[in-house]
Coordinates of C-alpha atoms and ligand atoms in Angstrom, one line a residue:
Chain A
M1 CA -117.4 -0.7 0.3
P2 CA -119.8 -0.8 3.9
T3 CA -121.9 2.4 4.1
T4 CA -123.5 3.2 7.8
I5 CA -126.3 6.1 8.2
I6 CA -125.8 9.4 10.0
E7 CA -127.9 12.2 10.0
G8 CA -130.0 10.3 7.8
H9 CA -127.7 10.2 5.4
E10 CA -125.8 7.2 3.4
L11 CA -121.6 7.8 3.5
S12 CA -119.4 5.2 3.0
V13 CA -117.0 4.2 5.8
D14 CA -114.0 2.0 5.6
D15 CA -113.9 -1.5 8.3
E16 CA -112.9 1.0 11.5
G17 CA -115.9 3.3 10.9
F18 CA -114.1 6.1 9.3
L19 CA -115.5 8.7 5.8
T20 CA -114.6 8.0 3.2
E21 CA -115.8 10.8 1.1
Y22 CA -114.9 14.1 1.4
D23 CA -117.8 15.5 0.9
Q24 CA -120.3 13.4 2.4
W25 CA -118.7 15.2 5.8
D26 CA -120.9 18.4 7.1
P27 CA -120.6 19.8 10.7
Q28 CA -124.0 18.3 11.1
I29 CA -122.5 14.4 11.2
A30 CA -119.2 15.7 12.6
E31 CA -121.6 16.3 15.8
A32 CA -123.2 12.8 15.4
L33 CA -119.8 11.6 14.6
A34 CA -117.8 13.3 18.4
Q35 CA -121.2 12.5 19.9
A36 CA -120.6 8.2 19.3
I37 CA -117.1 8.8 20.4
D38 CA -118.1 10.3 23.2
V39 CA -116.2 13.7 22.3
P40 CA -118.4 17.0 23.3
L41 CA -117.4 19.8 20.8
T42 CA -116.3 22.9 22.5
D43 CA -114.7 26.2 19.7
E44 CA -110.9 24.5 20.2
H45 CA -112.1 21.6 19.4
W46 CA -113.1 23.0 15.8
K47 CA -110.6 25.2 15.1
V48 CA -108.7 21.5 15.2
I49 CA -112.0 19.9 12.8
N50 CA -111.6 22.9 10.0
F51 CA -107.5 23.5 9.9
L52 CA -107.9 19.2 9.7
R53 CA -109.8 20.0 7.1
E54 CA -107.9 22.6 4.8
D55 CA -105.3 21.3 5.4
F56 CA -106.4 18.1 3.7
K57 CA -107.7 19.6 0.8
A58 CA -104.6 21.6 0.1
H59 CA -101.9 18.5 1.0
G60 CA -104.0 15.4 0.3
A61 CA -103.4 13.8 3.5
T62 CA -104.3 14.0 7.1
P63 CA -101.8 16.6 9.4
T64 CA -100.1 14.5 12.1
L65 CA -100.1 15.8 15.9
R66 CA -96.9 17.6 15.2
R67 CA -98.1 19.3 12.5
V68 CA -101.2 20.1 14.0
S69 CA -99.4 21.8 16.6
T70 CA -96.6 23.5 13.9
E71 CA -99.0 24.7 11.4
G72 CA -102.3 24.4 13.2
G73 CA -101.4 26.2 16.5
V74 CA -103.1 23.6 18.5
D75 CA -100.1 21.6 20.6
T76 CA -99.5 18.1 21.0
K77 CA -100.7 18.0 25.6
T78 CA -104.2 20.4 24.7
L79 CA -105.0 18.2 21.3
F80 CA -104.2 15.0 23.9
A81 CA -107.2 16.9 26.1
L82 CA -109.0 18.2 23.8
F83 CA -109.6 14.1 22.1
P84 CA -108.8 11.7 25.4
K85 CA -106.3 8.6 24.9
K86 CA -106.0 9.0 21.4
P87 CA -106.0 11.9 19.8
A88 CA -105.0 11.8 16.1
K89 CA -107.8 8.7 15.4
K90 CA -110.4 10.6 16.9
M91 CA -110.0 13.9 15.3
S92 CA -109.3 12.6 11.9
Y93 CA -112.5 10.2 13.0
I94 CA -114.6 13.6 13.5
A95 CA -113.0 16.0 10.6
G96 CA -114.7 12.4 8.4
L97 CA -110.4 11.7 6.8
P98 CA -108.8 8.6 7.1
K99 CA -106.6 7.6 9.9
P100 CA -103.5 9.9 9.7
A101 CA -100.7 7.3 7.7
G102 CA -98.1 9.0 9.2
C103 CA -96.0 5.8 9.2
V104 CA -95.4 3.5 7.0
Chain B
M1 CA -75.2 6.0 -6.0
S2 CA -77.5 8.9 -8.2
A3 CA -74.7 10.4 -9.5
N4 CA -72.7 7.5 -10.4
R5 CA -76.0 5.9 -12.3
L6 CA -75.8 9.5 -14.2
S7 CA -72.2 10.3 -14.7
A8 CA -71.9 7.0 -17.4
K9 CA -75.1 8.1 -18.8
L10 CA -74.7 12.1 -19.1
K11 CA -71.1 12.0 -20.7
D12 CA -70.6 16.1 -21.1
W13 CA -72.0 17.3 -17.3
H14 CA -71.2 18.6 -14.6
I15 CA -71.9 16.9 -11.5
T16 CA -70.9 17.9 -8.1
V17 CA -72.6 16.3 -4.7
I18 CA -71.8 17.7 -1.1
D19 CA -70.9 16.7 1.6
R20 CA -69.9 17.1 4.9
D21 CA -67.0 15.3 5.0
D22 CA -65.2 11.8 3.6
N23 CA -66.4 10.0 6.1
H24 CA -69.6 7.9 4.5
R25 CA -71.4 5.5 7.7
Y26 CA -73.4 1.8 6.7
Q27 CA -76.4 2.9 8.6
P28 CA -77.6 -0.4 9.2
G29 CA -74.3 -1.9 11.4
F30 CA -75.7 0.8 14.2
L31 CA -77.9 -1.9 15.0
F32 CA -75.4 -4.3 15.0
M33 CA -72.6 -2.2 16.8
P34 CA -74.1 -1.6 20.6
F35 CA -73.6 -6.1 20.3
G36 CA -69.9 -6.3 19.1
I37 CA -71.7 -7.4 15.8
Y38 CA -69.4 -4.7 13.7
S39 CA -67.0 -3.0 14.6
P40 CA -66.7 0.7 14.7
E41 CA -64.2 0.2 11.3
Q42 CA -66.4 -1.6 8.5
L43 CA -68.9 0.7 9.0
T44 CA -66.5 3.3 7.1
K45 CA -65.8 4.0 4.3
S46 CA -64.3 7.8 2.2
R47 CA -67.0 8.9 -0.1
R48 CA -64.2 9.9 -2.5
E49 CA -63.4 6.4 -2.9
T50 CA -67.3 5.3 -3.6
L51 CA -67.8 7.8 -6.0
S52 CA -67.1 8.0 -10.1
K53 CA -63.8 9.3 -10.8
K54 CA -65.8 11.4 -13.3
V55 CA -67.6 12.9 -10.1
N56 CA -66.8 16.5 -9.4
L57 CA -66.9 16.1 -5.1
V58 CA -67.8 19.1 -2.4
F59 CA -66.4 19.3 1.5
G60 CA -68.7 21.2 3.0
E61 CA -72.2 21.9 5.0
I62 CA -74.7 22.8 3.1
D63 CA -76.5 26.6 4.5
R64 CA -79.4 27.2 2.9
I65 CA -80.8 26.8 -1.5
N66 CA -81.7 28.9 -3.4
G67 CA -84.6 27.8 -5.1
D68 CA -85.9 30.9 -7.7
E69 CA -81.7 31.6 -8.7
N70 CA -80.7 28.7 -9.0
K71 CA -77.7 28.2 -6.3
V72 CA -77.3 26.2 -3.4
M73 CA -75.1 28.1 -0.1
L74 CA -72.5 26.2 2.2
T75 CA -71.5 28.0 5.4
N76 CA -68.2 28.6 4.7
G77 CA -68.9 31.2 1.7
Q78 CA -68.8 29.1 -1.0
V79 CA -71.7 29.3 -3.4
F80 CA -72.7 26.9 -6.1
D81 CA -74.8 27.1 -9.3
Y82 CA -77.1 24.5 -10.7
D83 CA -78.6 24.4 -13.5
Y84 CA -80.4 20.6 -12.2
L85 CA -81.1 20.1 -7.9
I86 CA -81.1 16.0 -6.3
I87 CA -81.6 16.8 -2.6
A88 CA -80.1 13.5 -0.5
T89 CA -79.8 15.0 2.5
G90 CA -81.7 12.3 4.5
V91 CA -83.1 12.5 8.2
A92 CA -81.3 12.3 11.1
P93 CA -82.0 11.7 15.1
R94 CA -83.3 15.1 17.0
P95 CA -83.2 14.4 20.6
D96 CA -83.9 18.3 21.1
Q97 CA -87.1 17.3 20.3
T98 CA -88.2 16.1 22.8
P99 CA -88.0 17.6 26.9
G100 CA -85.5 16.0 28.7
L101 CA -83.9 13.7 25.2
A102 CA -81.0 15.7 24.2
E103 CA -79.9 16.2 28.5
G104 CA -80.6 12.6 29.2
I105 CA -77.6 11.0 25.8
E106 CA -74.9 14.0 27.2
S107 CA -75.4 13.3 30.8
N108 CA -77.9 10.8 31.6
D109 CA -76.0 7.2 31.9
A110 CA -78.7 5.2 31.5
V111 CA -80.4 7.6 28.5
H112 CA -78.6 5.9 25.4
E113 CA -80.1 6.1 21.5
F114 CA -78.7 3.9 18.5
Y115 CA -79.6 6.0 15.3
S116 CA -76.4 8.2 15.2
Y117 CA -73.1 6.8 15.3
D118 CA -71.7 7.8 18.1
G119 CA -74.6 7.1 20.5
S120 CA -74.9 3.2 18.5
L121 CA -71.1 2.9 20.1
A122 CA -71.6 4.3 24.0
L123 CA -74.9 2.1 23.9
A124 CA -72.2 -1.0 22.9
K125 CA -69.9 0.2 25.7
K126 CA -73.1 0.3 28.0
L127 CA -74.2 -3.2 27.2
K128 CA -71.0 -4.0 27.7
N129 CA -71.2 -4.4 31.3
F130 CA -75.1 -4.2 31.8
Q131 CA -76.0 -6.6 35.0
G132 CA -79.5 -6.4 34.7
G133 CA -83.2 -4.0 35.1
R134 CA -86.7 -2.6 34.0
V135 CA -84.0 -1.5 29.8
V136 CA -87.3 0.3 27.7
L137 CA -87.3 0.7 23.8
N138 CA -89.5 4.1 22.8
I139 CA -90.1 5.4 19.7
V140 CA -90.9 9.0 20.3
E141 CA -92.6 9.6 16.7
M142 CA -93.3 8.3 13.3
P143 CA -92.5 8.7 10.3
I144 CA -89.2 7.0 11.8
K145 CA -85.9 5.9 9.2
C146 CA -85.5 2.3 8.9
P147 CA -89.2 1.8 10.9
V148 CA -88.3 -1.9 11.5
A149 CA -85.4 -1.3 13.2
P150 CA -86.6 -0.4 16.8
L151 CA -87.9 -4.1 16.5
E152 CA -84.8 -5.9 15.2
F153 CA -82.8 -3.6 18.2
S154 CA -85.5 -5.4 21.3
F155 CA -85.3 -9.4 19.6
L156 CA -81.5 -8.1 19.8
A157 CA -81.6 -8.0 23.1
D158 CA -83.3 -10.7 23.4
D159 CA -81.0 -12.5 22.0
Y160 CA -77.7 -10.6 23.5
F161 CA -79.7 -10.7 27.4
K162 CA -79.9 -14.8 26.8
T163 CA -75.7 -15.2 26.0
Q164 CA -75.4 -12.8 28.4
G165 CA -76.9 -15.8 31.0
I166 CA -79.0 -12.1 32.2
R167 CA -82.0 -12.5 30.0
N168 CA -83.8 -13.1 34.0
K169 CA -82.1 -9.8 35.2
V170 CA -84.5 -8.4 32.8
A171 CA -87.9 -6.7 31.9
M172 CA -87.6 -5.4 28.1
T173 CA -90.5 -3.1 27.0
Y174 CA -91.2 -1.9 23.8
S175 CA -92.8 1.5 23.5
T176 CA -94.6 3.0 20.5
P177 CA -97.0 5.6 19.6
L178 CA -98.6 3.2 17.2
G179 CA -101.7 1.5 18.0
A180 CA -99.7 -2.1 17.6
A181 CA -96.1 -3.3 17.7
F182 CA -95.8 -2.2 13.8
T183 CA -97.7 -0.1 10.8
Q184 CA -99.3 -2.0 8.8
P185 CA -102.2 -5.2 10.0
I186 CA -101.2 -8.2 8.9
A187 CA -97.0 -7.5 9.8
A188 CA -97.0 -5.7 12.7
K189 CA -99.5 -9.4 14.0
A190 CA -96.7 -11.7 12.8
F191 CA -94.3 -8.6 15.1
G192 CA -96.6 -8.5 17.8
A193 CA -96.7 -12.4 17.9
T194 CA -92.5 -12.3 18.0
L195 CA -92.5 -9.4 20.5
E196 CA -95.0 -12.3 23.3
E197 CA -92.5 -15.2 22.6
K198 CA -89.7 -13.3 23.7
Q199 CA -91.2 -12.6 26.5
I200 CA -91.2 -8.4 25.1
A201 CA -94.1 -6.4 26.8
V202 CA -95.5 -3.8 24.5
E203 CA -97.1 0.3 25.1
P204 CA -99.3 0.8 22.0
D205 CA -100.2 4.3 21.6
F206 CA -97.4 6.0 24.0
M207 CA -96.9 9.3 22.5
I208 CA -93.9 10.7 24.6
M209 CA -93.8 14.1 26.2
E210 CA -90.5 14.5 28.4
V211 CA -87.9 12.2 29.2
N212 CA -87.7 12.2 33.6
N213 CA -84.3 12.0 34.1
E214 CA -84.3 12.9 37.9
T215 CA -86.7 9.7 38.5
N216 CA -85.8 7.7 35.3
E217 CA -88.9 7.6 33.8
I218 CA -90.5 8.2 30.3
V219 CA -93.8 10.1 31.2
S220 CA -96.4 10.1 27.8
Y221 CA -98.9 12.9 27.0
D222 CA -101.6 10.9 29.0
E223 CA -100.1 10.5 31.5
R224 CA -98.9 6.6 31.8
R225 CA -95.1 6.6 33.4
I226 CA -92.8 4.0 32.7
P227 CA -89.0 3.6 34.5
F228 CA -86.8 2.4 33.2
D229 CA -82.9 1.5 34.1
L230 CA -82.0 1.4 30.7
L231 CA -83.7 4.3 27.8
I232 CA -82.9 3.0 24.9
S233 CA -84.7 5.6 22.7
V234 CA -85.4 6.1 18.9
P235 CA -85.6 10.3 18.7
V236 CA -87.1 12.3 16.4
N237 CA -86.1 11.8 13.3
M238 CA -86.7 15.8 11.1
G239 CA -84.6 16.0 7.7
Q240 CA -82.3 19.3 7.6
D241 CA -83.0 22.2 9.3
F242 CA -81.8 24.9 5.7
L243 CA -84.4 23.7 3.4
S244 CA -87.3 25.3 5.7
R245 CA -84.9 27.3 5.8
S246 CA -85.0 27.6 2.5
G247 CA -88.7 27.4 2.6
L248 CA -87.9 23.8 0.5
G249 CA -88.7 21.8 3.8
N250 CA -92.1 21.2 5.7
E251 CA -92.9 21.1 9.7
L252 CA -90.2 17.6 9.5
N253 CA -88.3 19.5 7.1
L254 CA -89.0 16.9 4.4
V255 CA -88.9 17.7 1.0
P256 CA -93.2 17.8 -0.1
V257 CA -92.5 16.3 -3.4
D258 CA -94.9 13.8 -6.7
K259 CA -94.7 10.8 -4.9
F260 CA -94.1 8.9 -8.7
T261 CA -91.7 11.0 -9.3
Q262 CA -89.5 12.3 -6.5
V263 CA -89.9 16.4 -8.6
S264 CA -90.4 18.9 -6.5
D265 CA -93.5 20.4 -6.1
K266 CA -91.9 23.7 -6.0
Y267 CA -89.7 23.8 -8.4
S268 CA -89.3 22.1 -11.4
N269 CA -85.4 21.4 -11.4
V270 CA -85.7 20.3 -7.9
F271 CA -85.6 16.9 -6.6
A272 CA -85.9 15.0 -3.6
L273 CA -84.7 11.9 -3.6
G274 CA -84.0 8.8 -0.1
D275 CA -84.8 9.7 3.4
A276 CA -85.2 13.9 2.4
N277 CA -88.2 13.6 0.4
N278 CA -92.4 13.0 2.3
I279 CA -93.3 10.0 -0.6
P280 CA -95.9 7.9 2.5
A281 CA -93.2 4.7 1.7
S282 CA -90.4 3.3 4.7
K283 CA -87.4 5.4 4.9
A284 CA -85.0 2.3 3.8
G285 CA -82.5 2.3 1.5
S286 CA -83.7 -0.1 0.1
V287 CA -86.5 3.0 -0.8
A288 CA -84.1 5.1 -1.6
H289 CA -82.2 2.4 -3.9
F290 CA -85.6 1.5 -6.0
E291 CA -85.9 4.8 -6.4
V292 CA -82.9 6.0 -7.5
D293 CA -83.6 3.0 -10.9
V294 CA -86.9 4.9 -11.2
F295 CA -85.5 8.8 -11.4
V296 CA -82.4 7.8 -13.7
E297 CA -85.0 6.9 -17.1
N298 CA -87.0 9.8 -15.3
F299 CA -84.4 12.1 -14.9
I300 CA -83.0 11.7 -19.5
Q301 CA -85.9 12.1 -19.9
H302 CA -86.7 15.4 -18.0
I303 CA -83.7 17.5 -19.3
A304 CA -84.5 16.5 -23.2
G305 CA -88.3 17.5 -22.5
Q306 CA -89.9 15.3 -22.5
E307 CA -92.8 13.6 -20.2
M308 CA -91.1 11.3 -17.0
T309 CA -92.7 7.8 -17.9
H310 CA -91.9 6.3 -15.4
R311 CA -93.5 5.3 -11.9
F312 CA -92.2 5.0 -8.7
D313 CA -94.4 2.5 -6.7
G314 CA -93.1 2.7 -2.9
H315 CA -91.5 -0.8 -3.1
A316 CA -89.8 -1.2 -0.1
N317 CA -88.1 -4.8 1.2
C318 CA -86.5 -5.6 4.8
F319 CA -84.7 -7.7 6.7
I320 CA -85.5 -8.2 10.5
E321 CA -83.2 -9.4 12.6
T322 CA -84.9 -11.8 15.0
G323 CA -82.2 -12.7 17.1
G324 CA -80.9 -16.5 16.7
G325 CA -79.0 -16.1 13.8
K326 CA -82.9 -16.1 11.8
A327 CA -84.1 -13.3 10.2
M328 CA -87.7 -11.9 8.8
L329 CA -88.1 -10.5 5.9
I330 CA -91.6 -7.9 4.1
D331 CA -91.6 -6.7 0.5
F332 CA -94.0 -4.5 0.1
N333 CA -95.3 -0.8 -1.2
Y334 CA -97.9 1.6 -1.7
N335 CA -100.5 0.0 -2.7
V336 CA -99.9 -3.0 -0.6
Q337 CA -99.1 -4.0 2.7
P338 CA -96.5 -6.9 3.4
L339 CA -98.2 -10.5 2.5
P340 CA -96.6 -13.3 4.5
G341 CA -95.1 -16.1 0.8
K342 CA -92.5 -16.0 -0.6
Y343 CA -89.9 -14.6 -2.3
P344 CA -88.2 -14.5 -5.9
Y345 CA -84.9 -13.2 -5.3
S346 CA -82.6 -14.1 -8.1
I347 CA -78.9 -15.8 -7.9
I348 CA -80.2 -16.4 -3.8
G349 CA -83.6 -17.9 -4.7
P350 CA -86.9 -18.3 -2.5
M351 CA -86.5 -16.4 0.3
R352 CA -89.4 -17.1 2.7
L353 CA -91.7 -14.2 4.0
L354 CA -93.0 -13.0 7.3
K355 CA -91.6 -15.7 9.0
Q356 CA -88.2 -16.3 11.2
T357 CA -85.4 -18.2 9.0
R358 CA -80.9 -18.5 9.2
M359 CA -81.9 -17.9 4.6
N360 CA -83.5 -14.8 5.3
H361 CA -80.4 -13.7 8.6
L362 CA -78.1 -14.5 5.7
G363 CA -79.3 -12.1 3.3
K364 CA -79.0 -9.2 5.5
M365 CA -75.9 -10.3 6.3
A366 CA -74.6 -10.2 3.0
F367 CA -76.7 -7.1 2.6
R368 CA -73.6 -5.5 4.1
W369 CA -71.6 -6.5 0.8
M370 CA -73.9 -5.4 -1.3
Y371 CA -75.0 -1.8 -0.1
W372 CA -70.6 -0.7 -0.2
H373 CA -69.8 -3.1 -3.8
I374 CA -73.1 -2.8 -5.5
L375 CA -75.7 0.0 -4.0
M376 CA -72.4 2.6 -4.1
P377 CA -71.8 1.7 -7.6
G378 CA -74.9 1.9 -9.2
R379 CA -74.2 -1.2 -10.5
P380 CA -78.1 -3.4 -10.9
M381 CA -78.7 -5.2 -8.2
P382 CA -80.6 -8.8 -8.4
V383 CA -83.9 -7.8 -7.3
S384 CA -86.0 -5.3 -9.3
A385 CA -87.3 -1.9 -9.3
Q386 CA -90.7 -2.5 -9.1
M387 CA -92.8 -4.7 -6.4
S388 CA -93.7 -7.8 -7.7
L389 CA -97.0 -9.9 -6.2
S390 CA -95.5 -13.4 -7.8
G391 CA -95.2 -15.3 -5.0
K392 CA -97.3 -13.6 -2.0
E393 CA -100.0 -14.8 -0.3
T394 CA -102.3 -12.3 -1.2
E395 CA -105.7 -14.4 -0.7
L396 CA -105.0 -12.3 3.2
L397 CA -106.0 -8.6 2.3
D398 CA -110.2 -8.3 1.8
H399 CA -112.0 -7.2 -1.2
Q400 CA -110.8 -2.9 -0.5
Q401 CA -107.3 -3.8 -0.2
L402 CA -107.5 -5.9 -3.0
A403 CA -108.8 -2.8 -5.2
K404 CA -106.2 -0.8 -4.7
V405 CA -104.1 -3.2 -5.4
A406 CA -105.3 -3.4 -8.6
S407 CA -105.1 0.4 -9.1
Ligands
FAD501 C1 -80.0 2.5 13.2 C2 -80.5 1.6 11.6 C3 -80.4 0.6 11.0 C4 -80.8 0.9 9.4 N1 -80.9 0.0 9.0 C5 -81.7 0.0 7.2 C6 -81.8 -1.6 6.3 O1 -81.6 -2.9 7.1 N2 -82.0 -1.9 6.3 C7 -82.7 -0.3 4.6 O2 -82.5 -0.9 3.7 N3 -81.7 0.7 5.5 C8 -81.8 0.9 7.1 N4 -81.3 1.9 7.7 C9 -82.6 3.2 7.4 C10 -80.8 3.4 5.8 O3 -79.7 3.8 6.5 C11 -81.1 5.2 4.6 O4 -82.8 4.8 4.5 C12 -80.6 5.9 3.7 O5 -79.0 5.2 4.0 C13 -80.9 7.0 3.2 O6 -80.6 7.3 2.2 P1 -80.6 8.7 1.9 O7 -79.0 8.7 0.8 O8 -81.6 9.3 2.0 O9 -79.5 9.5 3.3 P2 -77.9 9.6 4.3 O10 -77.6 7.8 4.2 O11 -78.4 9.9 5.5 O12 -77.5 11.0 3.7 C14 -77.7 11.9 3.6 C15 -76.0 13.0 3.2 O13 -76.5 13.6 3.9 C16 -75.6 15.2 4.2 N5 -75.7 16.1 5.0 C17 -76.8 16.2 5.3 N6 -77.3 17.7 6.0 C18 -76.0 18.0 5.0 C19 -76.1 19.3 5.4 N7 -76.5 20.6 5.4 N8 -74.9 19.7 4.0 C20 -74.1 18.8 3.6 N9 -74.3 16.9 4.1 C21 -75.3 17.4 4.7 C22 -74.7 14.2 5.5 O14 -73.6 14.2 5.9 C23 -74.9 12.0 4.6 O15 -74.1 11.6 4.3 C24 -81.4 2.1 8.4 C25 -80.9 2.8 9.6 C26 -80.2 3.4 10.5 C27 -80.2 4.5 11.6

């Protein structure tokens, strides 16, 4: 299993750099991950990240864009503005969660 | 299929099936109807005829389920009590979820879909007189049932335009919210290569925001625009609204269940099978079939108060028509993505995985017969419910994936 060092912590990640251990994440790490992909975090970003973390904890899966908009109260248009181009990938990367599977 | 299987095993139980009407449609045929390969009559049978005589069949629209009081209510006021409930109400295309799409299908002759019987029939008419232009296929959102169907449609359309002698007048685009042609990496590569071979342009990461029926364009959330002369949309697929009304559905009206036993997260006497549940497997007839194999064994244990010891592995097995009388085959489950190699079908002999062969095409066409004569009556299929690794080129998996396979 590959690892990476962020903010002085050694973290487990997958091939694409997504964190693989829910409990290794903290808000400081989120800031560092966000910086790495050029997404400066605002309160609105945090609303999404916190929803993702809580929903993952409750249901064991990263919520999809649809779920963030219907259950988390941030619509898809806004998600594209907050996490440009690839919101599903970027928001889960910063939240330290796997990409939403969405689809098999 | 579940009702038929259960009625054979549970002699003194009362089994009631509720559905809207007596027209059982063979949905995989919706893919072929637009190209004149199947006629409407070949795709419809009486539900009564596919069900065992011991099963009570009621026609009506389900309005609501009351899981606390074990009741199913129909819109006509009829109420049914149950000891155990099996939800198998599938998913349906929902063009109303995308601005401009439902209106387009209704009144813009350039906007079509093939996920419903009516849509598929209307598209057949449209293609008959089609002279050429920009043909754009768009998948609105995942998950959809039969996730390979849009690929197959594109391959078959390429073939169709060739035989009509107008392929050089048609520009084809495949736009998808996924980052590649398919969800799973090794298969995505194989399908991507096939799209390229057929000169079908891919527009990945395209999340549609709206259909503009004035300019005939689809517009994405990141403001890309794709103009079309013919749009073939695969609308959002959702479970039935009554499930969410009844507190049993998630944001897509899918019923959250345990992925190994399909028992509802909320009620231990409610199961959801087939497309209607939220398991992370393909929404496909083959999955529903393997799932039922496992379910019937589990259900017998469950009603006897025993622990359910059989586990559904997410097994899916799909043929992908690639045109020119050939098809590919993929076989996978929760842990193992589709791999190349050989597939050991009993009776008909091995088939090639992820390769275009004539044999696979014959397999796909034979499936309609199997569906009516083996699947629906609940007879055993020549395929095992659990996925097998035999014949698959597992050396293509890296150590992480291999660890998953072993788990
Ligand atoms: C174009 C296309 C191609 C496909 N190709 C393939 C393929 O090649 N291979 C494959 O394996 N699968 C394929 N599929 C998928 C396959 O058809 C489905 O996965 C399968 O039909 C799922 O079965 P189900 O019983 O879960 O749901 P369904 O077959 O959709 O049945 C749901 C039933 O519930 C009834 N119902 C819903 N709501 C209510 C209500 N409120 N009241 C009463 N009744 C209700 C409906 O009338 C319907 O009969 C394809 C699907 C499509 C659309």
